[in-house]
Short mmCIF file of C-alpha atoms in Angstrom, two decimals:
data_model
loop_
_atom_site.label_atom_id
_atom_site.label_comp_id
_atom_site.label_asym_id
_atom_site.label_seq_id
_atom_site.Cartn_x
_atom_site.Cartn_y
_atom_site.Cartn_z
CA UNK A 365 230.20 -120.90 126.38
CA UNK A 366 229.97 -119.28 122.87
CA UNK A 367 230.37 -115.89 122.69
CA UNK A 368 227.37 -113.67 122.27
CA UNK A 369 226.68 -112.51 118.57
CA UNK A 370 227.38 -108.60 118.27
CA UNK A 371 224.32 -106.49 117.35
CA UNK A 372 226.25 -104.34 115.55
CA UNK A 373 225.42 -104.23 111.97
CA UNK A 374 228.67 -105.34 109.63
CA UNK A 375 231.17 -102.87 108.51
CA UNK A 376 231.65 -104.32 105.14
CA UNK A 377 229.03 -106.10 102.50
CA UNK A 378 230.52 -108.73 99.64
CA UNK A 379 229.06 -107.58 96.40
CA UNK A 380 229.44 -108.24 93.21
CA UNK A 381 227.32 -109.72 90.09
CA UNK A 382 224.33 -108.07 91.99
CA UNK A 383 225.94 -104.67 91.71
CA UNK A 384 227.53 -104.96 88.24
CA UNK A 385 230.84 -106.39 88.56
CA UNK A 386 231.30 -109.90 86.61
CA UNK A 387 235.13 -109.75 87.05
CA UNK A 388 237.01 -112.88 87.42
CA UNK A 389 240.68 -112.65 87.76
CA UNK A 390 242.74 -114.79 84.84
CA UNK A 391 246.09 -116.23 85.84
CA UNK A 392 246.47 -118.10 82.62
CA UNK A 393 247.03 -121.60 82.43
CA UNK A 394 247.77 -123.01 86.04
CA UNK A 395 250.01 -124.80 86.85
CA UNK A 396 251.56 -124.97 83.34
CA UNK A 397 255.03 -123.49 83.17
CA UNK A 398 255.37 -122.54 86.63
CA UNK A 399 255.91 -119.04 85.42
CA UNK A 400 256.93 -116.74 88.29
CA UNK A 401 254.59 -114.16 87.66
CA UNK A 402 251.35 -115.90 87.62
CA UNK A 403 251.22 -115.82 91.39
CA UNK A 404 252.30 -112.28 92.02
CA UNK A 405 249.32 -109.80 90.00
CA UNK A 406 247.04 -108.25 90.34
CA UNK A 407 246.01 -105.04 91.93
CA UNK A 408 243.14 -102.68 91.33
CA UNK A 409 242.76 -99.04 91.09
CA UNK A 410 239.33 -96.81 92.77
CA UNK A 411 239.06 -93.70 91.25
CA UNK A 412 236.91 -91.21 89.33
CA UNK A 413 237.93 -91.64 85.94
CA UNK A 414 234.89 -89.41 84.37
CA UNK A 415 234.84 -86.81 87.15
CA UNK A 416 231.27 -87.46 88.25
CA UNK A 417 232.09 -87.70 91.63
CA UNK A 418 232.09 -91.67 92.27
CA UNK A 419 234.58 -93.75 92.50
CA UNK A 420 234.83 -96.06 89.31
CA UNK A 421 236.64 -99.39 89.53
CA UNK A 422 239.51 -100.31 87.39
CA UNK A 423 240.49 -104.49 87.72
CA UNK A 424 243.99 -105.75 85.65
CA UNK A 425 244.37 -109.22 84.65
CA UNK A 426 247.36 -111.39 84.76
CA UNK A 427 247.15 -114.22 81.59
CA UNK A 428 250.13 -112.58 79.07
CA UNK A 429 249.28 -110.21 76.23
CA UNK A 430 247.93 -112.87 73.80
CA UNK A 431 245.21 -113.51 76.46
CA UNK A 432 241.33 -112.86 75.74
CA UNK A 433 241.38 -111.91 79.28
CA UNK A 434 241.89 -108.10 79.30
CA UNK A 435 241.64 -105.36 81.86
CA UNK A 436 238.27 -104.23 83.36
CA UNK A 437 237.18 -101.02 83.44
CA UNK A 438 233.87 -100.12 85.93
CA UNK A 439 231.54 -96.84 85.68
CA UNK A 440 229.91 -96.44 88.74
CA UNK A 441 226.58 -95.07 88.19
CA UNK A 442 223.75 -93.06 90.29
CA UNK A 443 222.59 -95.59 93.11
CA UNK A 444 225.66 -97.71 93.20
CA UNK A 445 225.80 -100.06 90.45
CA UNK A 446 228.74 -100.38 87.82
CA UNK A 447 228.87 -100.40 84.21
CA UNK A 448 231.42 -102.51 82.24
CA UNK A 449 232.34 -99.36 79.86
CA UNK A 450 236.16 -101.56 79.37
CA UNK A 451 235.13 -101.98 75.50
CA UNK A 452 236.74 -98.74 73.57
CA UNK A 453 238.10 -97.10 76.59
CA UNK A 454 241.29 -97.70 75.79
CA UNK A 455 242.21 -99.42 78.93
CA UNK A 456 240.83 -102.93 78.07
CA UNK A 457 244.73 -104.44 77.26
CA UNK A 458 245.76 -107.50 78.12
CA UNK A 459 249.11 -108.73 80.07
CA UNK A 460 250.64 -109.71 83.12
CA UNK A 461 249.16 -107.14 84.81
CA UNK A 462 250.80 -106.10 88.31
CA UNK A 463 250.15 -103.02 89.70
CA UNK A 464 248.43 -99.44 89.23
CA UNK A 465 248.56 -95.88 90.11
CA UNK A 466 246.66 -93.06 88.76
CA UNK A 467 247.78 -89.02 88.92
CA UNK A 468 246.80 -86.29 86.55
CA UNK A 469 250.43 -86.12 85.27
CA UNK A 470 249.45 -83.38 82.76
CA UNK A 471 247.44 -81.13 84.66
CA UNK A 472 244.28 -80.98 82.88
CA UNK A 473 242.15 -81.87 85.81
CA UNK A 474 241.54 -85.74 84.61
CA UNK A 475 243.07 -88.62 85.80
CA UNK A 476 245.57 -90.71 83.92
CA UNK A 477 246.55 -94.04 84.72
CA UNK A 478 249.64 -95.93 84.62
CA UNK A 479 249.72 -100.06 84.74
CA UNK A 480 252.68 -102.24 85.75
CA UNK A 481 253.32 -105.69 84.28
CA UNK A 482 256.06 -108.14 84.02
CA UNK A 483 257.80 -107.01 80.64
CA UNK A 484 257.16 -103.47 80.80
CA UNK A 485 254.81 -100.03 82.18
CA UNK A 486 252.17 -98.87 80.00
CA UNK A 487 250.56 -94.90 80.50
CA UNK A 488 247.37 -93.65 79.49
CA UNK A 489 246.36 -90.41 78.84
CA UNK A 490 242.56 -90.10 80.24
CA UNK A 491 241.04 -88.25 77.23
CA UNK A 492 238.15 -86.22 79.07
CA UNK A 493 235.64 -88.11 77.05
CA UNK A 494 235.75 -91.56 78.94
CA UNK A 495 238.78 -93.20 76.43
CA UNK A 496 242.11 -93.07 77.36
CA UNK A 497 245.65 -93.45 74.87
CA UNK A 498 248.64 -95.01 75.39
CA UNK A 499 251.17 -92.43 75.50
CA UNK A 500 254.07 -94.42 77.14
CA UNK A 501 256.63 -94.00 74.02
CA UNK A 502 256.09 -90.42 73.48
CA UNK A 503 256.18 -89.76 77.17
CA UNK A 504 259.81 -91.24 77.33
CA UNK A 505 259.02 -94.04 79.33
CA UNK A 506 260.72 -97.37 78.77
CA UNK A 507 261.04 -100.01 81.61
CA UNK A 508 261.64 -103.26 80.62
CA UNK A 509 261.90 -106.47 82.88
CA UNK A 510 258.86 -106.61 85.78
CA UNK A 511 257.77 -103.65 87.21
CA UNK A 512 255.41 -104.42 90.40
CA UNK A 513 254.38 -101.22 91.87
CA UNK A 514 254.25 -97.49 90.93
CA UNK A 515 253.41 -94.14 92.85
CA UNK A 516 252.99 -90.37 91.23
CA UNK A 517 253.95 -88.13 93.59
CA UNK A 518 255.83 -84.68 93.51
CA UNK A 519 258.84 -84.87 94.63
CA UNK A 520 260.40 -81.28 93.66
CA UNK A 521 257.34 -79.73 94.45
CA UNK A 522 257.70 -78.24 90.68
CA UNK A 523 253.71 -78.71 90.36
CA UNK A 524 253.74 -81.36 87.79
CA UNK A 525 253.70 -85.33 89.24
CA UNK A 526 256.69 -87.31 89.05
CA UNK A 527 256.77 -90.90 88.73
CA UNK A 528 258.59 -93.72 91.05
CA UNK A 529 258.32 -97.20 89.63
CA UNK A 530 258.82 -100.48 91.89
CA UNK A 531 261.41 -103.15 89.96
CA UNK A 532 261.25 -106.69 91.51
CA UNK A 533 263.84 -109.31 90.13
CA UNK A 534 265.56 -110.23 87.23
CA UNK A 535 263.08 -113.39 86.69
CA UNK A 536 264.49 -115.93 84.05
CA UNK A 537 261.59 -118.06 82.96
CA UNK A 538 263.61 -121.08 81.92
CA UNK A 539 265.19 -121.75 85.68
CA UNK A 540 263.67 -124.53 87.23
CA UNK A 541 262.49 -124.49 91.08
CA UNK A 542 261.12 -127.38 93.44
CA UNK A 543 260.09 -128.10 96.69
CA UNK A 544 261.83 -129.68 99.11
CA UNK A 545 260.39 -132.89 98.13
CA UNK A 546 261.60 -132.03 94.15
CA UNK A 547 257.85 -131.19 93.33
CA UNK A 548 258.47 -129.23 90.51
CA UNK A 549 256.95 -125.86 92.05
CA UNK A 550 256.72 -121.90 91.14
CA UNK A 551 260.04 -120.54 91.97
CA UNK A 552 260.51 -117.45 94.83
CA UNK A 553 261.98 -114.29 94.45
CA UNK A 554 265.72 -115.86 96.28
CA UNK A 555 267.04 -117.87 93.39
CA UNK A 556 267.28 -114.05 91.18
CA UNK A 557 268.84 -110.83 91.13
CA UNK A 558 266.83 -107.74 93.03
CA UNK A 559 266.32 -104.66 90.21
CA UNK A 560 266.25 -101.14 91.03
CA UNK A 561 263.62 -99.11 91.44
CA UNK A 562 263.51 -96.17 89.14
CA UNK A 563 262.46 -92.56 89.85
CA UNK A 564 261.63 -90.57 86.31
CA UNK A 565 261.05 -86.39 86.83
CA UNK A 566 258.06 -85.03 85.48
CA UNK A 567 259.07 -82.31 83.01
CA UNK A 568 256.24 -80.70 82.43
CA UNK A 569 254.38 -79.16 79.29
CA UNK A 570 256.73 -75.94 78.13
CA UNK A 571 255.77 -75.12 74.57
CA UNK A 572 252.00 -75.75 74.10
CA UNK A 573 251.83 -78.13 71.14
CA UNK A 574 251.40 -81.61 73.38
CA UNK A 575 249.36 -82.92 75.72
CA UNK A 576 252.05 -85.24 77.31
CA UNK A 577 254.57 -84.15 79.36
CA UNK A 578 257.82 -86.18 78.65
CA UNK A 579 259.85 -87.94 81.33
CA UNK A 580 263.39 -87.82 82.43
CA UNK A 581 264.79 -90.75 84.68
CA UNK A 582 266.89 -89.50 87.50
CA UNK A 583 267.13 -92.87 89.27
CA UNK A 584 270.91 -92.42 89.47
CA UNK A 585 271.85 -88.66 90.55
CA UNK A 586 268.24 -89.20 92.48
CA UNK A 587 269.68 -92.51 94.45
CA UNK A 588 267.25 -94.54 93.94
CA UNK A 589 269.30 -96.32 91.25
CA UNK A 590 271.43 -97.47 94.18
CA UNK A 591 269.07 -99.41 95.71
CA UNK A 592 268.04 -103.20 94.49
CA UNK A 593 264.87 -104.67 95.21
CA UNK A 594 263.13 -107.09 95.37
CA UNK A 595 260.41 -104.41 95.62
CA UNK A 596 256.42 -105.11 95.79
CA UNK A 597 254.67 -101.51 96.88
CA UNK A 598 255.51 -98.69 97.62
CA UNK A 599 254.43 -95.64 99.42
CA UNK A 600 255.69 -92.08 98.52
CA UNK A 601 254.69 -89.23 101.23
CA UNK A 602 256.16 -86.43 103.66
CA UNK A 603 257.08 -88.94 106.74
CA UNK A 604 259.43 -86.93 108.29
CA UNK A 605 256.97 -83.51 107.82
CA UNK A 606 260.03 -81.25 106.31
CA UNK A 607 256.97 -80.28 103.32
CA UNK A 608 259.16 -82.52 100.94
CA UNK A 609 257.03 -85.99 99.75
CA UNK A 610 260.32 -87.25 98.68
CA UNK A 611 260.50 -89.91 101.30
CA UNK A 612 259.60 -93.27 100.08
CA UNK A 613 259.39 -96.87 101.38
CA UNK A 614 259.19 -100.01 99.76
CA UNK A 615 258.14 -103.32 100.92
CA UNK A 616 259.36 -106.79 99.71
CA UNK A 617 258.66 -110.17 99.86
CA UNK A 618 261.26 -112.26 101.63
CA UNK A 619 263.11 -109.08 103.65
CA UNK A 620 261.16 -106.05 105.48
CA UNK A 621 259.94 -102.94 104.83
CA UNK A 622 262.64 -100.28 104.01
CA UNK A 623 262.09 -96.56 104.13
CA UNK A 624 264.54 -93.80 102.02
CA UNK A 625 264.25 -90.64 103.69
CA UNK A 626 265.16 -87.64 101.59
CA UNK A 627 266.38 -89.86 98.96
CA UNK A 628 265.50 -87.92 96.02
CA UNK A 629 268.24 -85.73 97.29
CA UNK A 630 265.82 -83.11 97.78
CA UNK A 631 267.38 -80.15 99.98
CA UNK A 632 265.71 -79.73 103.18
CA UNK A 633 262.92 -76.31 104.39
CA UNK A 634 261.61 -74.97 107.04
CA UNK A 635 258.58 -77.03 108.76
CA UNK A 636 256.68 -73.87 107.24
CA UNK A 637 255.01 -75.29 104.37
CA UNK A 638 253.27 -72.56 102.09
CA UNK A 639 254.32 -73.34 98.60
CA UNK A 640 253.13 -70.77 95.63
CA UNK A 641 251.37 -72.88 93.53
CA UNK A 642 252.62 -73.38 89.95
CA UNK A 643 249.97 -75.15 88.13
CA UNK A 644 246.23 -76.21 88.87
CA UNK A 645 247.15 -78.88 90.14
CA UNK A 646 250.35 -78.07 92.60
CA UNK A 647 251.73 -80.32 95.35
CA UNK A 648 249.58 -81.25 97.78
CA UNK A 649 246.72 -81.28 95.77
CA UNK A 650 247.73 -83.04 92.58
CA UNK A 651 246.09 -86.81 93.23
CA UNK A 652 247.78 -89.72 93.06
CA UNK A 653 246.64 -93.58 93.89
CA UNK A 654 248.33 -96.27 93.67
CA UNK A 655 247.91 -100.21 94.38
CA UNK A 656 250.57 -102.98 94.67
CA UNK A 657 249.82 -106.30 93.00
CA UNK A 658 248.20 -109.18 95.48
CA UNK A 659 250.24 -111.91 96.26
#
């Protein structure tokens, strides 16, 4: 006998077009080259990008940087429709887009957003006025190879957010994979080298001339630089409640989930956990989200 229908209204409705949102996700060409990273992008960021108060919708794509496909970006207005406001924000780029996370990393109460792609990391500065600027170079960042995941979080509780960023393997595009039939097929994360994740320190804004705080990577003396991936996410928080959020674990495709505790070598406190704020925007309540790509 069939089982009686619930009368309990859905928890979730499937919208779209009706509500705004015309995004469709670009791979590039299919199957084509087989290139690895086609079937590993693309996440999606929710957050309030205009400080209105709703959550606004941020969608990567995942066809290369000579694409026509570029990033989406979403206002969400009174009553629950969206906007496509992507055009002159600043965040309409195209690439192989991966993963994002979003923190105020300079503290002036607007939320910045940082995108991972195969060949690099890209930051934007959220302007206050709806555009955002990539500030990547002049905020010392340079990550080359595929990046897949990222978190801010503050990990020396300094009041400024710190940045952890999610390697996955040194890919090389011209080796050839197959099934076990020799189909020619997209290759898996086995064949290559796991990269390491890298962990760059926030060092916050000291003389009053710049807007963007430079980073310092201190993936080595941190340990993080020990540790190879293949890495897909990540989540950074205070699992072991000592007040530190330097605990971090990582999650891979073809092995399972591995946490670090304490491995920004952070020294340990007292389960006590009032911390004099330092900024306006001090550890816990700087915001960071992040998403993993969608494989």
């Amino acid at each position: 006998m069939a089982e009686a229908e619930s009368s309990e209204p859905p928890w979730f409705t499937a919208f779209g077009k009706e509500c705004g949102i015309d995004f469709v996700h670009d791979a590039g060409e299919v199957p084509g080259e087989y290139f690895m990273p086609q079937v590993v992008g693309s996440g999606v960021a929710l957050f309030d990008f205009n400080n209105d108060g709703l959550l606004d919708v941020y969608l990567l794509q995942n066809a290369g940087p000579k694409s026509q496909s570029k990033n989406r970006l979403y206002q969400q207005l009174p009553g629950g429709r969206f906007k496509d406001v992507s055009a002159g924000s600043g965040l309409d780029v195209a690439g192989f887009g991966m993963g994002v996370a979003v923190g105020d990393f300079n503290n002036d109460g607007y939320l910045d957003v940082l995108v991972t792609e195969y060949g690099g990391v890209r930051l934007f500065l959220n302007n206050g006025n709806g555009t955002f600027t990539d500030v990547t170079k002049e905020a010392g960042l340079s990550e080359p190879g595929w990046s897949t995941s990222a978190c801010f979080f503050d990990y020396d509780r300094d009041g400024w957010l710190d940045l952890l960023i999610v390697k996955y393997v040194d890919y090389d595009p011209s080796w050839k994979c197959s099934t076990t039939n020799s189909i020619r097929d997209y290759c898996s994360p086995k064949p290559f080298q796991g990269t390491v994740s890298r962990l760059y320190r926030n060092l916050g804004l000291k003389d009053g001339t710049s807007r963007v705080p430079k980073f310092k990577d201190v993936s080595v003396e941190s340990g993080i630089g020990t540790l190879p991936g293949p890495g897909l996410g990540v989540v950074c928080a205070d699992f072991d409640g000592d007040c530190w959020p330097a605990n971090m674990a990582t999650a891979t495709r073809c092995s399972p989930t591995r946490a670090t505790a304490g491995s920004a070598t952070c020294p340990r406190r007292t389960r006590r956990c009032a911390v004099r704020p330092t900024s306006a925007a001090a550890w816990p309540s700087a915001t960071s989200i992040m998403t993993a790509p969608l494989t």
